[in-house]
Structure formats: C-alpha cells, structure tokens
mmCIF file of C-alpha atoms in Angstrom:
data_model
loop_
_atom_site.group_PDB
_atom_site.id
_atom_site.type_symbol
_atom_site.label_atom_id
_atom_site.label_comp_id
_atom_site.label_asym_id
_atom_site.label_seq_id
_atom_site.Cartn_x
_atom_site.Cartn_y
_atom_site.Cartn_z
ATOM 1 C CA MET Y 21 -33.786 11.108 9.590
ATOM 2 C CA PRO Y 22 -33.177 13.792 11.790
ATOM 3 C CA GLY Y 23 -29.172 14.857 11.524
ATOM 4 C CA PHE Y 24 -29.088 13.008 8.426
ATOM 5 C CA ASP Y 25 -28.152 15.129 5.236
ATOM 6 C CA ALA Y 26 -26.111 14.594 2.012
ATOM 7 C CA LYS Y 27 -22.970 16.152 3.561
ATOM 8 C CA MET Y 28 -23.105 13.309 6.356
ATOM 9 C CA LEU Y 29 -22.884 10.193 3.788
ATOM 10 C CA THR Y 30 -20.086 12.113 1.682
ATOM 11 C CA LYS Y 31 -17.981 12.632 5.336
ATOM 12 C CA HIS Y 32 -18.775 8.859 6.604
ATOM 13 C CA GLY Y 33 -19.207 7.212 2.638
ATOM 14 C CA GLY Y 34 -16.746 4.511 3.568
ATOM 15 C CA LEU Y 35 -17.776 3.495 6.875
ATOM 16 C CA ILE Y 36 -20.982 3.593 5.337
ATOM 17 C CA ALA Y 37 -20.161 1.575 2.240
ATOM 18 C CA LEU Y 38 -17.834 -1.015 4.674
ATOM 19 C CA ALA Y 39 -21.688 -1.702 6.987
ATOM 20 C CA VAL Y 40 -23.467 -1.748 3.741
ATOM 21 C CA LEU Y 41 -20.560 -4.832 2.323
ATOM 22 C CA LEU Y 42 -20.477 -6.914 5.117
ATOM 23 C CA LEU Y 43 -24.230 -6.767 5.908
ATOM 24 C CA ILE Y 44 -24.341 -7.905 2.505
ATOM 25 C CA ASN Y 45 -21.741 -10.352 3.201
ATOM 26 C CA ILE Y 46 -23.243 -11.939 6.407
ATOM 27 C CA ALA Y 47 -26.245 -12.305 4.369
ATOM 28 C CA ILE Y 48 -25.062 -14.384 1.462
ATOM 29 C CA THR Y 49 -21.903 -15.449 0.789
ATOM 30 C CA PRO Y 50 -21.022 -18.521 2.663
ATOM 31 C CA ASN Y 51 -19.225 -19.373 5.686
ATOM 32 C CA PHE Y 52 -18.419 -15.838 5.720
ATOM 33 C CA LEU Y 53 -18.104 -15.018 9.754
ATOM 34 C CA GLN Y 54 -15.910 -17.830 9.631
ATOM 35 C CA LEU Y 55 -12.151 -17.165 11.344
ATOM 36 C CA GLN Y 56 -10.456 -18.587 7.863
ATOM 37 C CA THR Y 57 -12.537 -15.890 5.713
ATOM 38 C CA LEU Y 58 -11.186 -13.299 8.443
ATOM 39 C CA PHE Y 59 -7.516 -14.503 8.075
ATOM 40 C CA VAL Y 60 -8.112 -14.767 4.412
ATOM 41 C CA ASN Y 61 -9.104 -11.386 4.151
ATOM 42 C CA ILE Y 62 -6.495 -10.213 6.341
ATOM 43 C CA SER Y 63 -4.081 -11.352 4.813
ATOM 44 C CA GLN Y 64 -4.320 -10.252 1.033
ATOM 45 C CA VAL Y 65 -5.861 -6.464 2.490
ATOM 46 C CA ALA Y 66 -1.973 -5.828 4.223
ATOM 47 C CA THR Y 67 -0.103 -5.343 1.569
ATOM 48 C CA ILE Y 68 -2.764 -3.384 0.308
ATOM 49 C CA ALA Y 69 -3.016 -1.131 3.534
ATOM 50 C CA ILE Y 70 0.546 -1.292 4.017
ATOM 51 C CA VAL Y 71 1.636 0.341 0.098
ATOM 52 C CA ALA Y 72 -1.822 2.758 0.647
ATOM 53 C CA VAL Y 73 -0.181 4.209 3.361
ATOM 54 C CA GLY Y 74 2.400 5.242 1.724
ATOM 55 C CA MET Y 75 0.623 5.742 -1.275
ATOM 56 C CA THR Y 76 -1.506 8.801 0.464
ATOM 57 C CA LEU Y 77 1.492 10.527 1.345
ATOM 58 C CA VAL Y 78 2.624 11.530 -2.252
ATOM 59 C CA ILE Y 79 -0.369 11.763 -3.179
ATOM 60 C CA ALA Y 80 -1.100 14.859 -0.178
ATOM 61 C CA THR Y 81 2.408 16.484 -1.942
ATOM 62 C CA ALA Y 82 0.048 16.099 -4.960
ATOM 63 C CA GLY Y 83 2.272 13.568 -6.860
ATOM 64 C CA ILE Y 84 2.021 9.878 -7.725
ATOM 65 C CA ASP Y 85 3.786 6.845 -6.982
ATOM 66 C CA LEU Y 86 3.414 3.745 -10.811
ATOM 67 C CA SER Y 87 6.371 2.271 -8.984
ATOM 68 C CA VAL Y 88 5.073 0.495 -6.157
ATOM 69 C CA GLY Y 89 4.164 -2.808 -7.264
ATOM 70 C CA ALA Y 90 8.205 -3.000 -9.169
ATOM 71 C CA VAL Y 91 9.410 -2.275 -6.104
ATOM 72 C CA MET Y 92 7.568 -4.708 -4.206
ATOM 73 C CA ALA Y 93 8.492 -7.507 -7.502
ATOM 74 C CA VAL Y 94 12.539 -5.886 -6.657
ATOM 75 C CA ALA Y 95 12.193 -6.305 -2.537
ATOM 76 C CA GLY Y 96 10.503 -10.213 -3.079
ATOM 77 C CA ALA Y 97 13.185 -11.336 -5.601
ATOM 78 C CA LEU Y 98 16.492 -9.906 -3.554
ATOM 79 C CA ALA Y 99 15.058 -11.537 0.112
ATOM 80 C CA PRO Y 100 14.919 -15.652 -1.766
ATOM 81 C CA LEU Y 101 18.057 -15.323 -2.845
ATOM 82 C CA ILE Y 102 19.528 -13.755 0.152
ATOM 83 C CA PHE Y 103 18.577 -16.431 2.504
ATOM 84 C CA LEU Y 104 18.964 -19.309 0.643
ATOM 85 C CA SER Y 105 23.045 -17.833 0.119
ATOM 86 C CA GLU Y 106 25.142 -19.735 1.045
ATOM 87 C CA PHE Y 107 26.138 -17.055 3.463
ATOM 88 C CA ALA Y 108 22.466 -17.260 5.087
ATOM 89 C CA GLN Y 109 22.875 -21.494 5.576
ATOM 90 C CA ALA Y 110 26.164 -20.346 7.714
ATOM 91 C CA TYR Y 111 25.092 -17.905 9.538
ATOM 92 C CA PRO Y 112 21.117 -17.608 9.694
ATOM 93 C CA THR Y 113 20.382 -15.591 12.115
ATOM 94 C CA LEU Y 114 22.532 -13.180 10.224
ATOM 95 C CA GLY Y 115 21.032 -14.423 6.700
ATOM 96 C CA LEU Y 116 17.316 -14.081 8.083
ATOM 97 C CA ALA Y 117 18.036 -10.444 8.758
ATOM 98 C CA ALA Y 118 19.743 -9.663 5.618
ATOM 99 C CA SER Y 119 16.752 -11.131 3.721
ATOM 100 C CA ILE Y 120 14.930 -8.906 5.716
ATOM 101 C CA ILE Y 121 16.963 -5.091 5.723
ATOM 102 C CA ILE Y 122 18.481 -5.422 2.940
ATOM 103 C CA PRO Y 123 15.393 -5.311 0.462
ATOM 104 C CA ILE Y 124 13.849 -2.831 2.398
ATOM 105 C CA LEU Y 125 17.063 -0.781 1.545
ATOM 106 C CA VAL Y 126 17.375 -1.798 -2.147
ATOM 107 C CA ALA Y 127 12.969 -0.380 -2.327
ATOM 108 C CA LEU Y 128 14.380 3.177 -0.208
ATOM 109 C CA LEU Y 129 16.404 3.762 -2.941
ATOM 110 C CA CYS Y 130 14.064 3.251 -5.502
ATOM 111 C CA GLY Y 131 12.398 5.891 -3.715
ATOM 112 C CA LEU Y 132 15.499 8.024 -3.447
ATOM 113 C CA PHE Y 133 15.372 7.906 -7.399
ATOM 114 C CA ASN Y 134 12.041 8.986 -7.577
ATOM 115 C CA GLY Y 135 11.952 11.522 -5.373
ATOM 116 C CA MET Y 136 15.306 12.554 -6.809
ATOM 117 C CA LEU Y 137 13.942 12.767 -10.550
ATOM 118 C CA VAL Y 138 11.089 14.636 -9.401
ATOM 119 C CA ALA Y 139 11.736 17.097 -6.690
ATOM 120 C CA TYR Y 140 15.511 18.331 -7.806
ATOM 121 C CA LEU Y 141 14.805 17.091 -11.815
ATOM 122 C CA GLY Y 142 11.589 18.835 -12.211
ATOM 123 C CA VAL Y 143 9.853 15.290 -13.984
ATOM 124 C CA GLN Y 144 6.544 14.840 -14.168
ATOM 125 C CA PRO Y 145 5.471 12.599 -10.816
ATOM 126 C CA ILE Y 146 3.600 10.214 -13.914
ATOM 127 C CA ILE Y 147 7.196 10.786 -15.454
ATOM 128 C CA ALA Y 148 9.311 9.521 -13.202
ATOM 129 C CA THR Y 149 7.755 7.120 -11.479
ATOM 130 C CA LEU Y 150 6.671 4.970 -14.811
ATOM 131 C CA ILE Y 151 10.124 5.453 -15.236
ATOM 132 C CA PHE Y 152 10.805 2.866 -12.691
ATOM 133 C CA PHE Y 153 7.161 0.867 -12.819
ATOM 134 C CA ILE Y 154 8.738 -0.113 -16.502
ATOM 135 C CA SER Y 155 12.477 -0.688 -15.521
ATOM 136 C CA GLY Y 156 11.919 -2.177 -12.184
ATOM 137 C CA ARG Y 157 9.809 -5.656 -12.964
ATOM 138 C CA GLY Y 158 12.893 -6.026 -15.263
ATOM 139 C CA ILE Y 159 15.321 -5.838 -12.778
ATOM 140 C CA ALA Y 160 13.650 -8.208 -10.814
ATOM 141 C CA GLN Y 161 12.941 -11.134 -13.418
ATOM 142 C CA VAL Y 162 16.952 -10.196 -14.093
ATOM 143 C CA LEU Y 163 17.958 -11.285 -10.341
ATOM 144 C CA THR Y 164 15.971 -13.923 -10.432
ATOM 145 C CA ASN Y 165 16.499 -15.220 -14.415
ATOM 146 C CA GLY Y 166 13.030 -15.213 -14.786
ATOM 147 C CA ASN Y 167 12.445 -18.393 -12.695
ATOM 148 C CA LEU Y 168 9.826 -18.518 -10.038
ATOM 149 C CA GLN Y 169 11.645 -19.406 -6.925
ATOM 150 C CA THR Y 170 10.154 -21.726 -3.981
ATOM 151 C CA PHE Y 171 11.451 -22.326 -0.630
ATOM 152 C CA SER Y 172 10.987 -23.132 2.956
ATOM 153 C CA HIS Y 173 11.562 -20.831 6.053
ATOM 154 C CA PRO Y 174 10.410 -20.741 8.565
ATOM 155 C CA GLY Y 175 11.657 -18.169 10.268
ATOM 156 C CA PHE Y 176 10.929 -15.628 6.733
ATOM 157 C CA SER Y 177 7.574 -16.789 5.887
ATOM 158 C CA TYR Y 178 5.766 -16.141 9.654
ATOM 159 C CA LEU Y 179 5.710 -12.540 7.990
ATOM 160 C CA GLY Y 180 3.319 -14.393 5.582
ATOM 161 C CA THR Y 181 1.598 -16.669 8.262
ATOM 162 C CA GLY Y 182 2.766 -15.791 11.971
ATOM 163 C CA LYS Y 183 0.529 -14.580 14.481
ATOM 164 C CA ILE Y 184 0.047 -13.233 17.422
ATOM 165 C CA LEU Y 185 -2.831 -13.472 19.735
ATOM 166 C CA GLY Y 186 -4.236 -15.737 17.449
ATOM 167 C CA LEU Y 187 -4.511 -13.011 14.452
ATOM 168 C CA PRO Y 188 -1.901 -13.243 11.138
ATOM 169 C CA PHE Y 189 1.258 -11.245 11.331
ATOM 170 C CA GLN Y 190 0.806 -8.972 9.336
ATOM 171 C CA GLY Y 191 -2.776 -7.296 10.111
ATOM 172 C CA TRP Y 192 -0.477 -6.663 13.452
ATOM 173 C CA LEU Y 193 1.970 -4.818 11.253
ATOM 174 C CA VAL Y 194 -0.632 -2.459 9.126
ATOM 175 C CA LEU Y 195 -2.057 -1.459 12.652
ATOM 176 C CA VAL Y 196 1.472 -0.778 13.824
ATOM 177 C CA ILE Y 197 2.260 0.974 10.795
ATOM 178 C CA ALA Y 198 -0.976 2.955 10.033
ATOM 179 C CA ILE Y 199 -0.269 4.294 13.696
ATOM 180 C CA VAL Y 200 2.654 5.542 13.165
ATOM 181 C CA PHE Y 201 2.184 7.568 10.457
ATOM 182 C CA PHE Y 202 -1.579 8.919 11.597
ATOM 183 C CA TYR Y 203 1.066 10.561 14.186
ATOM 184 C CA ILE Y 204 3.446 11.527 11.652
ATOM 185 C CA VAL Y 205 0.930 13.559 9.766
ATOM 186 C CA ASN Y 206 -0.827 15.150 12.227
ATOM 187 C CA ARG Y 207 1.318 15.610 15.393
ATOM 188 C CA THR Y 208 5.033 16.263 14.109
ATOM 189 C CA MET Y 209 6.323 19.366 11.299
ATOM 190 C CA PHE Y 210 7.379 16.707 8.668
ATOM 191 C CA GLY Y 211 3.614 15.828 7.641
ATOM 192 C CA ARG Y 212 2.575 19.291 8.152
ATOM 193 C CA ARG Y 213 5.297 20.167 5.974
ATOM 194 C CA ILE Y 214 3.399 17.659 3.808
ATOM 195 C CA LEU Y 215 0.201 18.621 3.459
ATOM 196 C CA ALA Y 216 1.719 22.244 3.423
ATOM 197 C CA VAL Y 217 3.167 21.673 0.156
ATOM 198 C CA GLY Y 218 0.370 19.540 -1.263
ATOM 199 C CA GLY Y 219 -1.926 22.542 -0.716
ATOM 200 C CA ASN Y 220 -0.223 25.005 -1.448
ATOM 201 C CA GLU Y 221 3.736 24.508 -2.805
ATOM 202 C CA LYS Y 222 4.526 28.458 -3.870
ATOM 203 C CA ALA Y 223 3.071 29.296 -0.566
ATOM 204 C CA ALA Y 224 4.781 26.882 1.317
ATOM 205 C CA LYS Y 225 8.322 27.719 -0.173
ATOM 206 C CA LEU Y 226 7.669 31.257 0.631
ATOM 207 C CA THR Y 227 7.170 29.842 4.248
ATOM 208 C CA GLY Y 228 10.891 28.319 3.824
ATOM 209 C CA THR Y 229 8.617 24.784 3.476
ATOM 210 C CA PRO Y 230 12.248 22.695 2.920
ATOM 211 C CA VAL Y 231 9.633 21.193 -0.762
ATOM 212 C CA ARG Y 232 12.478 19.782 -2.525
ATOM 213 C CA ARG Y 233 13.137 17.223 0.900
ATOM 214 C CA VAL Y 234 9.385 16.353 1.161
ATOM 215 C CA LYS Y 235 8.805 14.906 -1.888
ATOM 216 C CA THR Y 236 11.820 12.914 -1.778
ATOM 217 C CA GLY Y 237 10.591 12.144 1.692
ATOM 218 C CA VAL Y 238 7.158 10.789 0.856
ATOM 219 C CA TYR Y 239 8.854 8.660 -2.422
ATOM 220 C CA VAL Y 240 10.946 7.012 -0.382
ATOM 221 C CA ILE Y 241 8.317 6.107 2.930
ATOM 222 C CA SER Y 242 6.428 4.652 -0.532
ATOM 223 C CA ALA Y 243 9.062 3.009 -1.793
ATOM 224 C CA GLY Y 244 10.258 1.194 1.320
ATOM 225 C CA LEU Y 245 6.245 -0.009 2.521
ATOM 226 C CA SER Y 246 6.297 -1.214 -0.946
ATOM 227 C CA GLY Y 247 9.230 -3.183 0.155
ATOM 228 C CA ILE Y 248 7.931 -4.294 3.755
ATOM 229 C CA ALA Y 249 4.825 -5.673 1.581
ATOM 230 C CA GLY Y 250 6.967 -7.268 -1.253
ATOM 231 C CA LEU Y 251 7.989 -8.987 1.747
ATOM 232 C CA ILE Y 252 4.889 -10.098 3.036
ATOM 233 C CA VAL Y 253 3.679 -11.667 -0.180
ATOM 234 C CA VAL Y 254 6.651 -13.592 -1.088
ATOM 235 C CA ALA Y 255 6.293 -14.826 2.719
ATOM 236 C CA ILE Y 256 2.301 -15.444 2.256
ATOM 237 C CA ASN Y 257 3.043 -17.891 -1.272
ATOM 238 C CA SER Y 258 6.477 -19.007 -0.505
ATOM 239 C CA ALA Y 259 7.464 -18.391 -3.641
ATOM 240 C CA SER Y 260 8.887 -15.442 -5.540
ATOM 241 C CA ASP Y 261 8.059 -14.546 -8.879
ATOM 242 C CA ALA Y 262 9.066 -11.467 -10.635
ATOM 243 C CA ALA Y 263 6.746 -11.327 -13.085
ATOM 244 C CA ARG Y 264 3.374 -11.442 -10.502
ATOM 245 C CA ILE Y 265 4.434 -10.028 -7.750
ATOM 246 C CA GLY Y 266 3.033 -6.391 -6.873
ATOM 247 C CA ASN Y 267 1.258 -7.453 -10.346
ATOM 248 C CA LEU Y 268 -1.120 -3.784 -10.958
ATOM 249 C CA MET Y 269 -0.511 -3.279 -6.693
ATOM 250 C CA GLU Y 270 -0.557 1.100 -8.019
ATOM 251 C CA LEU Y 271 -4.257 0.471 -9.135
ATOM 252 C CA ASP Y 272 -5.267 -1.009 -5.508
ATOM 253 C CA ALA Y 273 -3.016 1.238 -3.645
ATOM 254 C CA ILE Y 274 -4.166 4.978 -5.293
ATOM 255 C CA ALA Y 275 -7.930 3.325 -5.851
ATOM 256 C CA SER Y 276 -7.803 2.914 -1.680
ATOM 257 C CA ALA Y 277 -6.098 5.964 -0.867
ATOM 258 C CA VAL Y 278 -8.997 8.028 -3.073
ATOM 259 C CA VAL Y 279 -11.741 5.612 -1.780
ATOM 260 C CA GLY Y 280 -10.293 6.180 1.741
ATOM 261 C CA GLY Y 281 -10.447 10.063 0.903
ATOM 262 C CA THR Y 282 -7.281 11.121 -0.153
ATOM 263 C CA LEU Y 283 -7.742 14.576 -2.119
ATOM 264 C CA LEU Y 284 -5.859 13.637 -6.345
ATOM 265 C CA MET Y 285 -4.788 17.658 -5.646
ATOM 266 C CA GLY Y 286 -3.316 16.843 -2.482
ATOM 267 C CA GLY Y 287 -2.812 18.489 0.716
ATOM 268 C CA LYS Y 288 -4.744 16.022 3.004
ATOM 269 C CA ALA Y 289 -3.699 12.718 4.436
ATOM 270 C CA PRO Y 290 -6.291 10.260 5.840
ATOM 271 C CA ILE Y 291 -4.059 7.449 6.687
ATOM 272 C CA PHE Y 292 -6.455 5.321 8.593
ATOM 273 C CA GLY Y 293 -8.979 6.481 5.564
ATOM 274 C CA ALA Y 294 -6.407 5.252 3.290
ATOM 275 C CA VAL Y 295 -6.716 1.490 5.263
ATOM 276 C CA LEU Y 296 -9.697 1.362 4.775
ATOM 277 C CA GLY Y 297 -9.963 2.068 1.591
ATOM 278 C CA ALA Y 298 -8.310 -0.749 0.927
ATOM 279 C CA VAL Y 299 -10.623 -2.906 3.103
ATOM 280 C CA ILE Y 300 -13.741 -1.810 1.453
ATOM 281 C CA ILE Y 301 -11.389 -2.503 -2.526
ATOM 282 C CA GLN Y 302 -10.753 -6.445 -1.064
ATOM 283 C CA LEU Y 303 -14.391 -7.129 0.413
ATOM 284 C CA VAL Y 304 -15.838 -5.893 -2.841
ATOM 285 C CA LYS Y 305 -13.420 -8.222 -4.682
ATOM 286 C CA TYR Y 306 -13.789 -11.266 -2.047
ATOM 287 C CA THR Y 307 -17.098 -10.549 -2.247
ATOM 288 C CA LEU Y 308 -17.325 -10.926 -5.798
ATOM 289 C CA LEU Y 309 -15.451 -13.766 -6.075
ATOM 290 C CA ALA Y 310 -16.992 -15.665 -3.433
ATOM 291 C CA ASN Y 311 -20.069 -16.231 -4.714
ATOM 292 C CA GLY Y 312 -19.008 -16.726 -7.873
ATOM 293 C CA VAL Y 313 -19.149 -13.821 -10.161
ATOM 294 C CA ALA Y 314 -15.678 -13.919 -12.663
ATOM 295 C CA ASP Y 315 -12.790 -11.816 -12.207
ATOM 296 C CA GLU Y 316 -12.985 -9.342 -14.551
ATOM 297 C CA VAL Y 317 -16.257 -8.346 -13.458
ATOM 298 C CA ALA Y 318 -14.312 -7.415 -10.401
ATOM 299 C CA LEU Y 319 -11.629 -4.970 -11.916
ATOM 300 C CA ILE Y 320 -15.119 -3.625 -13.556
ATOM 301 C CA ALA Y 321 -16.561 -3.048 -9.820
ATOM 302 C CA LYS Y 322 -13.307 -1.063 -8.623
ATOM 303 C CA ALA Y 323 -13.372 0.726 -11.168
ATOM 304 C CA GLY Y 324 -16.700 2.340 -10.846
ATOM 305 C CA ILE Y 325 -15.368 2.372 -6.645
ATOM 306 C CA ILE Y 326 -13.036 5.217 -8.457
ATOM 307 C CA VAL Y 327 -15.385 6.794 -10.558
ATOM 308 C CA LEU Y 328 -18.165 6.978 -7.011
ATOM 309 C CA ALA Y 329 -15.115 8.150 -4.775
ATOM 310 C CA VAL Y 330 -13.810 10.714 -7.005
ATOM 311 C CA TYR Y 331 -17.452 11.768 -7.198
ATOM 312 C CA VAL Y 332 -18.052 12.091 -3.801
ATOM 313 C CA GLN Y 333 -14.749 14.473 -3.586
ATOM 314 C CA GLN Y 334 -16.091 16.799 -6.018
ATOM 315 C CA GLY Y 335 -19.486 16.965 -4.041
ATOM 316 C CA ARG Y 336 -17.065 17.901 -1.187
ATOM 317 C CA LYS Y 337 -15.556 20.990 -2.622
ATOM 318 C CA GLU Y 338 -19.426 22.341 -3.875
#
C-alpha cells in the first residue's frame, strides 16, 4: 500500500490497535455496541486513564511512581470517614465538600513526600515510591480498622454514577484532565521543564531549570490524580475496601503510559497517548473476560502488550 511502512505502524500503532480491538469486539463480543457496554468501559477505564496521565508526567522526568494504588486507597478510605462523620451529618454540604477536598489534599502531601525523597534526598524513584507502596495501604487499613465501609450517599456517589449529556461523569473528567495537562506539557514553561529534565537532567541544570522543584511537582501531580481516582472508585462501588482500592493500579498506569508512547528513559509525555493506552489496556481485558477467558489470561495478555509496546519503542530509536 503506497505510503504505508513500518514507521507508520510504529507512529500510529496505538490507533491501529484500538481499531483492530473495536472490529474484533463488534464481530465476536455479545452486546458490544450497546450503550450499557460503553458506560461500563468508560467507568472502568476512567480511573486507569486519570492515574496514567500522572504516571506519564513522572516517567517523562525519567522517574516511576509505584505508590499510586496506595494513594488511591488512602483517599478512598478517608472520604467515607468524613462524609459519614457527625460534622457532615450536621452540615451536609460542607461535609461533602470536605470529603472530596481533604482526601485530595492528603494525596498531594503523599506526592510531596515521594517528591522530596527523590528530588532532595536523591533516593531512586523506584525505592522512594516503594516506601509508600508498602506503607500507604497499611495506613488506609488502619484508618478503617481493616473493615469494608459501605454507604449510601447520592451526592458523593455522583462522582462514580453521575451522567452529563447521557455519558458518565468520570468520562468527561478524564477528557478535561487530559486537555489541561496536554496544554501544560505543550504550552507552559513547567511542561517544557518536565521534558528537559527527562531528556537530559545535567543539561537542564546548566540552563537554570529548577530540577528539584520540577521533579517534586510531577510526583505531587501524580499523587493528586491518584487521589481523585480513588474517590471515583469508592463512589462507583458505594463502598470503600482499603485492601482492594487501587490494587495493581501502578501496573495498569505504567502499561498505559508505555503503550501510549511514553519513553521509559524520559523526555516525552504524550498525554492523550496515555489515555489511548488506558483504553487499549481496558478493552483487551474486557474483550477476554466478555468472551469467557479467565482473568489470569487477561493479565498475561496485558504483559504481552507491554512487551510489544517496549519493542516498538526500541524500533523508533533505530
């Protein structure tokens, strides 16, 4: 075919993969074209996409964030504790606002902790974030005494079940977040500094880039987005289980970023690519499960996608 070559395949591999997955599902997956199926997939992919955007920024600085799932658990554990408290019962509007704002602020502090370890103490990102990966979920379980928290709160549940123009609220939220961070990466000084730090940290320092602040900033953003994702998960389920919220989310987020074209050595932050990667990861899992394939096989398929994406990245550099 004229104009089609390997370079085109590597450049547009994500879109091609998405098109193939859609065609396969239309052909073999029962009820795939129903609106309910669309809503289910949007709800499930939204949290992955939100966390993947933050992960993309971290990886763009040549870092990694293994704590995103634990941060989700902390935020998800805090929210019901707040809106079910006596204060929230007495002041419902303030209680609802606090149950959203406070968990996100706590998540931001978790990101600040990670960022300080990496940027100011020189701890390797994988070790720095592993600390909260281990301790964060424990903190969440201590907050809830290890108990499942169930609730019925229409206001808070809107985060997970609300609709705007007939589509799930969290889908619109993903779009807004993607647009905002696409603009930040491509049109602001902070975005250019992120890419500069990941591309060549020594050169960035020589040009006066505040490397430490930039690194700290991306971990704060990653944690803040993880906190939002944790709230959405709790709102969807009308329950908070600290042991399960965000479980293995760090792997899905990294996979989405890589599939979306983020280079593991840093210097590139394709925001919409990360969202596309999240859609592909979710759609592969849905395709297998909807057609009776065991969840364990879905995990293997996910691993295969990551290997293929890394291989394609290597091909781009040659």
